[in-house]
């Protein structure tokens, strides 16, 4: 923990005596290692410490922020998963034709353009010019789910753009593999109609790699949340970490980063379980 | 596998690559920006730093193709010269991470066992956090500078490269030429870097290209949130961050061209990476 | 000017020496009318009395524009998120001040025109040498918890602020002026401030300028943020750290009934999102916005800009003890390369006053306006460089903070000194890094050869004259040490009447122009933006925003 925390909080023009008192109050005048040991021992017992900036416990801030980010991520996923899979399936069905190429280049481009570029354009077009959507993702107290959703659509779009390419690409690959597989041919030979075959066999197989993409992209998504939440003025985990970094609020910053690590472990686990449930080869692995 | 056939393979690859339109477009875009970064200051119509306060925020015109910013500086000149910092920081970060990741991956793949286990845990830990977050943490602690940005990106990208290299090395490990070198009692350094490395170069190059795209993305994002390239650089992310409040007032040209520049550079690099990767899957 | 001497004599009765001296000044026309009104308010002359004297002297007191707004409604405004917990003792940032100004009040309002207006104090007066100031408090003022505000609360408030052991942010503003124990209760509604040294401008130290000095109950709870008990026109409804707050009308307010039913505040990390939110119709007011960001709003008829002149400025310091700035001619030459009117026009869109390389901005009544304004003069600058033996130019690094238009200002200076062969490398850091530990040796702010530092508004120049420029000053980044200057400043601060203040000011201004340890090229206005049609908003350059008489 470099720098003088009290000084950083009170500003350059504050009286040295005031800075000293504050540092003493917060314990930031002790050796760094002692502070760190203190913090770690607190963390493992579930005490995430006190925020330097707000002089109140970190935990409630973290809870609200994680919940808010989860809402935003949920909206993004609900939009992007069907869209991505649909795009991938279409591309696979038109494999090698212009539709496929266009989808692939568009998907790739959408995926790599930074969120702040797409976000600013969205704010400008839909928030300021057309006024179709609120540009602030924060809703008034007591707003119902629909209002919340209305506030979250615009901020979710940059995330959708980022994820669309990945999911579409994975879905396309999974779809192609499935289309070429023996069981599809068997199914067609058995007399099932083409849409039925796609629905029953192919989609499920195409979903599998998509799930692993979602799992691996979660981390990346959280990184993207920093920018989105700042831009759309939303109190999630990304903006929590950003403000903590700006204010040198180390307990808040550490707790935020730790929780993201934990979140990563959790999503990876969930994705593995889901994958296993959906994948017959793993599910019946013991019998094959 | 010897170097001669590998070289011939490469030439064939290049020929096939140049037949892919998206790859070509990518190369053209990236070369354009590289040229801007290298020679920009000599090519632009105005000094990108020269103020002209009485002609500030002028819309695009013949005199100023992309208009002028708040200090009356020529936006076109700034966008062109703005390529310089990001195309210095991001590639250096990528090269550093590739070197680090390759060394790590070679070690993990070749030695295996406990060393591999231990290093893999570290790699997993680093991969559990988004680069932007790691960078925020590190830059808050170490202070912001181009060098810290490079180092942070290098460290957080190295694990991905290490993973790629490790699996490639595992495949090479079983080949006779490795066993032969071991029998000749060559030292480990020689085996790793002279014998194995040339054979795992292609996946490393692909991975490095992909990482370069991410590095540019990350540097731009960090600059946008104020933790990356610092003023008075005409950097794109930085310009967008200091001007985006103006777009609602109608001064769109102070932001849109910088945005297009970032987008085009990243798309260009990814088209190249995509082209190379597609080749390897064919 | 037709003077009604008879009336004036009646009015003079019971006035003390300083007050009569001021009246003499205005009669002799040594003090302008505007300055008379302003300085009279500092000395505690009541508004009716000032009006009477003005009338006797043949000029009227401008009637207060009292346009009644419509009561009711919710006003939504945005401002930068407070840096820490809301506690009047520790608040140190404009975001915190804005919140404070919703529910709490000071004894005195330092009004936008720099005059001292009674708020919780009804009147005040100094003793003869300016070491004791007596304040009469307003009666029947109730705190939000229903208790009456009395002298005990005022004494407790100031003892807390002057206590070195509680981490008070007002300590530097009060040090050398008011110590713990210096505030004494005379009766329930009279308080005496016994000062450490004579001070002619003391009312500003207990005004909104010293933003920590809001009167709160003597028994202040540890968790102040949960209740926010004050005397203000609005009572806390809900406060969510980092997110926002809401306040409701205080039905027991001592002054005119507040118009809005509710105030809804949203916090933002930056200015850009606030501007976009205003443009998208999500908020009605932005408490403050730097002019560079407000450019898009300036010419837009759907918004209204409230311009509050302020003494806020950016000091460009040059290390007087280090090359290349050891020679004062070099420092002067650099100051001469700057085209100040162009900066004000281009960089600040006209929303600033031109500075003359001293803290005495034109709006301060004590400023000696006969001191000639420094103007751009490249020929003279070149001669000075030659005389200093530096015709070949110089190289230096300008270190500064990324804040408001400072990076752009740095670029302008960098470009300007090219004219005299100056080669400046810019090193622009984030604010925290620039200020460092704020002690010499550990702070680029105090250690750099050349730098630019932001200074907030003050109603009187005292702080600007001491901390950054006196030889013992704690913020003296120019390392300027000049015994004559120190003496002049001491004299200035102790003087109680405007004429002697102005005489010292003139000498200080001339000395600083000659030495130029710090360039003051402009004092920028404080801009508050509202949706068109919003009326009655009062803002101060300290960050207060008062909406009691505001309506949409």
Short mmCIF file of C-alpha atoms in Angstrom, two decimals, chain C residues 54-235:
data_model
loop_
_atom_site.label_atom_id
_atom_site.label_comp_id
_atom_site.label_asym_id
_atom_site.label_seq_id
_atom_site.Cartn_x
_atom_site.Cartn_y
_atom_site.Cartn_z
CA UNK C 54 -25.83 54.89 0.62
CA UNK C 55 -29.01 56.89 0.41
CA UNK C 56 -27.48 59.75 2.37
CA UNK C 57 -24.56 59.70 -0.03
CA UNK C 58 -26.87 59.77 -3.00
CA UNK C 59 -26.54 56.23 -4.29
CA UNK C 60 -29.05 53.53 -3.65
CA UNK C 61 -28.49 49.97 -2.57
CA UNK C 62 -29.47 47.78 -5.47
CA UNK C 63 -32.76 46.11 -4.63
CA UNK C 64 -32.44 42.37 -4.23
CA UNK C 65 -34.04 40.72 -7.20
CA UNK C 66 -36.91 38.96 -5.54
CA UNK C 67 -38.68 37.05 -8.25
CA UNK C 68 -40.94 34.59 -6.57
CA UNK C 69 -40.74 31.09 -7.98
CA UNK C 70 -43.45 28.49 -7.88
CA UNK C 71 -43.43 26.32 -4.77
CA UNK C 72 -43.43 22.53 -5.01
CA UNK C 73 -41.82 20.00 -7.26
CA UNK C 74 -38.67 17.95 -7.14
CA UNK C 75 -35.38 19.39 -8.31
CA UNK C 76 -32.88 16.83 -9.57
CA UNK C 77 -29.25 17.76 -9.73
CA UNK C 78 -25.94 16.11 -10.31
CA UNK C 79 -22.51 16.64 -8.88
CA UNK C 80 -19.20 14.93 -8.38
CA UNK C 81 -19.35 12.11 -5.84
CA UNK C 82 -18.20 13.22 -2.37
CA UNK C 83 -14.72 11.90 -1.67
CA UNK C 84 -15.54 10.55 1.76
CA UNK C 85 -18.04 10.32 4.56
CA UNK C 86 -20.30 13.33 5.11
CA UNK C 87 -18.95 14.90 8.27
CA UNK C 88 -18.67 18.69 8.53
CA UNK C 89 -15.42 18.41 10.45
CA UNK C 90 -13.55 16.37 7.87
CA UNK C 91 -15.09 17.24 4.53
CA UNK C 92 -12.40 18.50 2.18
CA UNK C 93 -13.86 18.29 -1.29
CA UNK C 94 -16.45 20.21 -3.31
CA UNK C 95 -18.67 17.13 -3.59
CA UNK C 96 -18.95 17.00 0.19
CA UNK C 97 -19.53 20.75 0.42
CA UNK C 98 -22.45 20.50 -2.00
CA UNK C 99 -24.18 17.94 0.21
CA UNK C 100 -23.40 19.99 3.29
CA UNK C 101 -25.03 23.05 1.78
CA UNK C 102 -28.39 21.28 1.49
CA UNK C 103 -28.93 20.77 5.20
CA UNK C 104 -26.47 22.95 7.11
CA UNK C 105 -25.59 26.62 7.27
CA UNK C 106 -22.73 28.83 8.38
CA UNK C 107 -22.91 32.04 10.40
CA UNK C 108 -22.16 34.13 7.33
CA UNK C 109 -22.71 33.68 3.60
CA UNK C 110 -19.84 34.73 1.41
CA UNK C 111 -22.05 35.83 -1.44
CA UNK C 112 -21.22 35.53 -5.12
CA UNK C 113 -20.35 39.27 -5.18
CA UNK C 114 -17.81 38.58 -2.38
CA UNK C 115 -19.84 40.44 0.22
CA UNK C 116 -20.53 38.94 3.66
CA UNK C 117 -24.25 38.33 4.15
CA UNK C 118 -25.78 37.38 7.54
CA UNK C 119 -27.00 33.80 7.70
CA UNK C 120 -27.16 32.23 11.16
CA UNK C 121 -25.50 35.35 12.58
CA UNK C 122 -27.62 38.47 12.55
CA UNK C 123 -24.80 40.96 12.91
CA UNK C 124 -21.16 41.21 13.95
CA UNK C 125 -18.55 43.79 14.86
CA UNK C 126 -14.84 43.84 15.68
CA UNK C 127 -13.22 45.54 18.68
CA UNK C 128 -10.85 48.42 17.98
CA UNK C 129 -7.76 46.45 17.04
CA UNK C 130 -9.57 43.63 15.28
CA UNK C 131 -8.57 40.92 17.77
CA UNK C 132 -12.05 40.22 19.16
CA UNK C 133 -15.13 39.84 16.98
CA UNK C 134 -18.59 39.71 18.55
CA UNK C 135 -21.36 37.87 16.70
CA UNK C 136 -25.07 38.18 17.47
CA UNK C 137 -26.88 34.97 16.58
CA UNK C 138 -30.24 34.66 14.92
CA UNK C 139 -32.91 33.56 17.40
CA UNK C 140 -35.55 30.85 17.04
CA UNK C 141 -33.47 28.82 14.64
CA UNK C 142 -34.27 25.14 15.05
CA UNK C 143 -32.10 22.17 14.21
CA UNK C 144 -33.76 19.33 12.31
CA UNK C 145 -34.03 17.44 15.59
CA UNK C 146 -36.24 20.19 17.00
CA UNK C 147 -33.69 21.73 19.36
CA UNK C 148 -33.00 25.48 19.33
CA UNK C 149 -29.64 26.63 18.05
CA UNK C 150 -27.78 28.66 20.70
CA UNK C 151 -24.33 30.01 21.47
CA UNK C 152 -23.39 26.64 22.99
CA UNK C 153 -23.70 24.97 19.60
CA UNK C 154 -21.61 27.68 17.95
CA UNK C 155 -18.88 27.43 20.60
CA UNK C 156 -18.84 23.63 20.35
CA UNK C 157 -18.70 23.77 16.54
CA UNK C 158 -15.69 26.08 16.46
CA UNK C 159 -13.85 24.38 19.31
CA UNK C 160 -14.21 21.13 17.39
CA UNK C 161 -12.92 22.69 14.17
CA UNK C 162 -9.95 24.28 15.94
CA UNK C 163 -9.04 21.09 17.82
CA UNK C 164 -5.83 19.59 16.41
CA UNK C 165 -6.80 16.15 17.76
CA UNK C 166 -9.94 15.45 15.76
CA UNK C 167 -8.61 15.63 12.22
CA UNK C 168 -10.43 18.83 11.39
CA UNK C 169 -10.05 19.98 7.84
CA UNK C 170 -10.61 23.60 8.87
CA UNK C 171 -7.42 23.57 10.89
CA UNK C 172 -5.24 25.20 8.26
CA UNK C 173 -7.85 27.88 7.60
CA UNK C 174 -8.07 28.68 11.31
CA UNK C 175 -4.45 28.23 12.36
CA UNK C 176 -2.82 31.43 13.56
CA UNK C 177 -6.25 32.99 13.69
CA UNK C 178 -8.53 31.07 16.03
CA UNK C 179 -7.51 28.42 18.54
CA UNK C 180 -9.52 25.97 20.58
CA UNK C 181 -11.00 27.93 23.50
CA UNK C 182 -10.95 31.18 21.56
CA UNK C 183 -14.68 30.99 20.92
CA UNK C 184 -16.58 32.18 24.00
CA UNK C 185 -20.25 32.33 24.86
CA UNK C 186 -21.42 35.72 26.15
CA UNK C 187 -25.11 34.86 26.39
CA UNK C 188 -27.38 32.40 24.60
CA UNK C 189 -27.31 34.45 21.44
CA UNK C 190 -23.95 36.23 21.58
CA UNK C 191 -20.54 34.74 20.84
CA UNK C 192 -17.08 36.33 21.01
CA UNK C 193 -14.19 35.13 18.90
CA UNK C 194 -10.87 35.93 20.57
CA UNK C 195 -8.35 35.77 17.79
CA UNK C 196 -4.68 34.77 17.93
CA UNK C 197 -3.81 37.82 15.83
CA UNK C 198 -5.67 40.83 14.53
CA UNK C 199 -7.65 40.11 11.39
CA UNK C 200 -9.65 42.55 9.34
CA UNK C 201 -11.43 39.91 7.35
CA UNK C 202 -12.40 37.49 10.10
CA UNK C 203 -16.10 37.15 9.11
CA UNK C 204 -14.93 35.22 6.05
CA UNK C 205 -13.31 32.65 8.33
CA UNK C 206 -16.73 31.80 9.79
CA UNK C 207 -18.52 32.13 6.48
CA UNK C 208 -19.34 29.61 3.78
CA UNK C 209 -15.78 30.22 2.54
CA UNK C 210 -14.60 28.09 5.42
CA UNK C 211 -16.97 25.36 4.34
CA UNK C 212 -16.38 23.15 7.38
CA UNK C 213 -17.74 25.91 9.62
CA UNK C 214 -21.41 24.96 9.46
CA UNK C 215 -23.22 25.08 12.78
CA UNK C 216 -24.20 21.63 14.02
CA UNK C 217 -25.55 20.58 17.42
CA UNK C 218 -23.04 20.73 20.28
CA UNK C 219 -23.48 16.98 20.74
CA UNK C 220 -22.44 15.73 17.34
CA UNK C 221 -23.13 12.01 16.83
CA UNK C 222 -20.27 9.78 15.65
CA UNK C 223 -22.34 8.60 12.75
CA UNK C 224 -23.24 12.06 11.55
CA UNK C 225 -23.93 10.80 8.04
CA UNK C 226 -26.97 8.82 9.20
CA UNK C 227 -28.91 11.87 10.40
CA UNK C 228 -27.24 15.01 9.00
CA UNK C 229 -28.75 17.33 11.58
CA UNK C 230 -28.38 20.97 10.63
CA UNK C 231 -30.47 24.13 10.41
CA UNK C 232 -30.82 24.26 6.65
CA UNK C 233 -33.87 24.55 4.42
CA UNK C 234 -33.86 20.83 3.62
CA UNK C 235 -33.84 17.73 5.81
#
